[in-house]
Amino acid sequence: MPSSEGGVTISNMSTKQTYLTGITTTGTPHLGNYVGAIRPAIQASEVPGNESFFFLADYHALIKCQEPDLVRQSRQEIAATWLATGLDPEKVTFYRQSDIPEIMELTWILTCMAAKGLLNRAHAYKASVQANEESGSADPDKGITMGLFNYPVLMSADILMFKATKVPVGKDQVQHLEMARDIAQRFNHHYGELLVLPEVVVSEQAVLSGLDGRKMSKSYGNTIPLFETEKKLRKGIMKIKTNSQEPGEPKETADNTVFEIYKAFATPEQTEAFAAAYADGIGWGDAKQQLFELINGQLAQARERYNELMAKPDEVEAILQHGAEKARALSVPYLKSLREAVGISS
Ligand code: TRP
């Protein structure tokens, strides 16, 4: 049924959508990854008729992490996380970026279509340059690799390779989606309409706050891990920064990290009750305990499955190989047609 939103008619509600999202394999999955990327992606994959691609962005990991053991460990943990939280490898295509060589080939083709000026404006790159300038360095590009600079092009290749129409990501990734569209448009303008323009899907709760109130992110070191032991989950939650208000004093829910994380896991009724407890002056210790119980209740079973999978790397590997086979059945012929379009064919 067509609907109208902000003057734009949306009529693609019944057409099949291709969801695709990736998770960079650095670090151990945390609550922010789960709420912002994993959970909405898995939910979307359960809608009949949609097609879903989920992958481990392990080449992206090399940009930030040059420690082989950490990359290996994280690939394993993240694969186990997606499988433990309900991803069905029969229903979706679940693979590692590095198992699909066509993505790297497409990256080069797109690199030759991407304006350098476009990439100069990427937030991550600009932030690094700014950090150099602020530290008084003579070279604004000090320590910045071409990997970091090209990051949005590799991400574009991930997306365009599988003709994704919907890409669920956190708010911080919206610019990358704009770039993917921009690069695809340029390609299509030049070589013909071969690439599909993706749309970004930003979950309401895509950016969860961390222990210190900033965005929960491994780069800030303020994360609460998803599948540590129950004890560590509780300890993590108890470390969330709160103000010095005493029990009995009514508390604000706005901009409160404990409340925000609670809301991300709760039903609307639970959230309402929690808000009432805030108004009644619940103490921070009690609020955190309630938060712990809510999250732990939802994660306990998945945590068990996660531990099983971590103990059986061969099982995970077989699933990923199967996923790569499914993915390459699409990427091989598609890349062939893209190579032909640019004038490279045998
Ligand atoms: N850059 C994304 C992140 O850090 C991960 C990612 C890589 C991705 N390739 C992607 C997400 C393609 C969506 C689509 O969160």
mmCIF file of N, CA, C and O and ligand atoms in Angstrom, residues 20-24 55 57 60 151 155 158-159 167 169 173, ligand 1:
data_model
loop_
_atom_site.group_PDB
_atom_site.id
_atom_site.type_symbol
_atom_site.label_atom_id
_atom_site.label_comp_id
_atom_site.label_asym_id
_atom_site.label_seq_id
_atom_site.Cartn_x
_atom_site.Cartn_y
_atom_site.Cartn_z
ATOM 1 N N LEU A 20 21.321 -5.969 4.024
ATOM 2 C CA LEU A 20 22.722 -6.378 4.148
ATOM 3 C C LEU A 20 23.369 -5.562 5.258
ATOM 4 O O LEU A 20 23.174 -4.349 5.338
ATOM 5 N N THR A 21 24.090 -6.240 6.108
ATOM 6 C CA THR A 21 24.872 -5.475 7.071
ATOM 7 C C THR A 21 26.115 -6.236 7.492
ATOM 8 O O THR A 21 26.167 -7.457 7.438
ATOM 9 N N GLY A 22 27.114 -5.474 7.855
ATOM 10 C CA GLY A 22 28.387 -6.074 8.236
ATOM 11 C C GLY A 22 28.808 -5.593 9.601
ATOM 12 O O GLY A 22 28.373 -4.543 10.062
ATOM 13 N N ILE A 23 29.651 -6.378 10.247
ATOM 14 C CA ILE A 23 30.161 -5.959 11.546
ATOM 15 C C ILE A 23 31.675 -6.159 11.525
ATOM 16 O O ILE A 23 32.165 -7.217 11.146
ATOM 17 N N THR A 24 32.362 -5.078 11.831
ATOM 18 C CA THR A 24 33.820 -5.108 11.787
ATOM 19 C C THR A 24 34.339 -6.033 12.875
ATOM 20 O O THR A 24 33.912 -5.943 14.021
ATOM 21 N N PHE A 55 27.484 -10.259 7.156
ATOM 22 C CA PHE A 55 28.867 -10.708 6.991
ATOM 23 C C PHE A 55 29.804 -10.119 8.023
ATOM 24 O O PHE A 55 29.525 -9.095 8.649
ATOM 25 N N ALA A 57 33.043 -8.225 8.587
ATOM 26 C CA ALA A 57 33.898 -7.309 7.826
ATOM 27 C C ALA A 57 35.329 -7.424 8.348
ATOM 28 O O ALA A 57 35.827 -6.557 9.056
ATOM 29 N N HIS A 60 37.851 -4.932 6.852
ATOM 30 C CA HIS A 60 37.719 -3.649 7.549
ATOM 31 C C HIS A 60 38.481 -3.663 8.875
ATOM 32 O O HIS A 60 39.002 -2.654 9.320
ATOM 33 N N TYR A 151 38.216 3.391 3.429
ATOM 34 C CA TYR A 151 37.228 2.614 4.167
ATOM 35 C C TYR A 151 35.825 2.689 3.542
ATOM 36 O O TYR A 151 35.177 1.666 3.315
ATOM 37 N N MET A 155 33.476 -0.379 1.958
ATOM 38 C CA MET A 155 32.111 -0.579 2.465
ATOM 39 C C MET A 155 31.086 -0.489 1.319
ATOM 40 O O MET A 155 30.112 -1.250 1.290
ATOM 41 N N ASP A 158 31.076 -3.789 -0.421
ATOM 42 C CA ASP A 158 30.323 -4.789 0.361
ATOM 43 C C ASP A 158 28.841 -4.740 0.014
ATOM 44 O O ASP A 158 28.176 -5.762 -0.128
ATOM 45 N N ILE A 159 28.361 -3.506 -0.065
ATOM 46 C CA ILE A 159 26.922 -3.279 -0.217
ATOM 47 C C ILE A 159 26.470 -3.516 -1.658
ATOM 48 O O ILE A 159 25.481 -4.200 -1.917
ATOM 49 N N VAL A 167 20.161 -1.134 4.183
ATOM 50 C CA VAL A 167 21.367 -1.390 4.969
ATOM 51 C C VAL A 167 21.171 -0.865 6.396
ATOM 52 O O VAL A 167 21.235 0.334 6.627
ATOM 53 N N VAL A 169 22.248 0.168 9.835
ATOM 54 C CA VAL A 169 23.508 0.566 10.480
ATOM 55 C C VAL A 169 23.235 1.578 11.584
ATOM 56 O O VAL A 169 22.129 2.097 11.702
ATOM 57 N N GLN A 173 27.115 5.633 10.650
ATOM 58 C CA GLN A 173 27.448 5.064 9.347
ATOM 59 C C GLN A 173 26.618 5.663 8.209
ATOM 60 O O GLN A 173 26.770 5.262 7.051
HETATM 61 N N1 TRP B 1 31.540 0.088 8.810
HETATM 62 C C1 TRP B 1 30.581 -0.714 9.511
HETATM 63 C C2 TRP B 1 30.735 -0.450 11.005
HETATM 64 O O1 TRP B 1 31.818 -0.189 11.481
HETATM 65 C C3 TRP B 1 30.772 -2.176 9.220
HETATM 66 C C4 TRP B 1 30.539 -2.473 7.784
HETATM 67 C C5 TRP B 1 31.470 -2.781 6.864
HETATM 68 C C6 TRP B 1 29.274 -2.445 7.126
HETATM 69 N N2 TRP B 1 30.876 -2.977 5.648
HETATM 70 C C7 TRP B 1 29.548 -2.769 5.783
HETATM 71 C C8 TRP B 1 27.974 -2.170 7.534
HETATM 72 C C9 TRP B 1 28.519 -2.814 4.829
HETATM 73 C C10 TRP B 1 26.955 -2.235 6.599
HETATM 74 C C11 TRP B 1 27.234 -2.549 5.251
HETATM 75 O O2 TRP B 1 29.749 -0.521 11.705
#
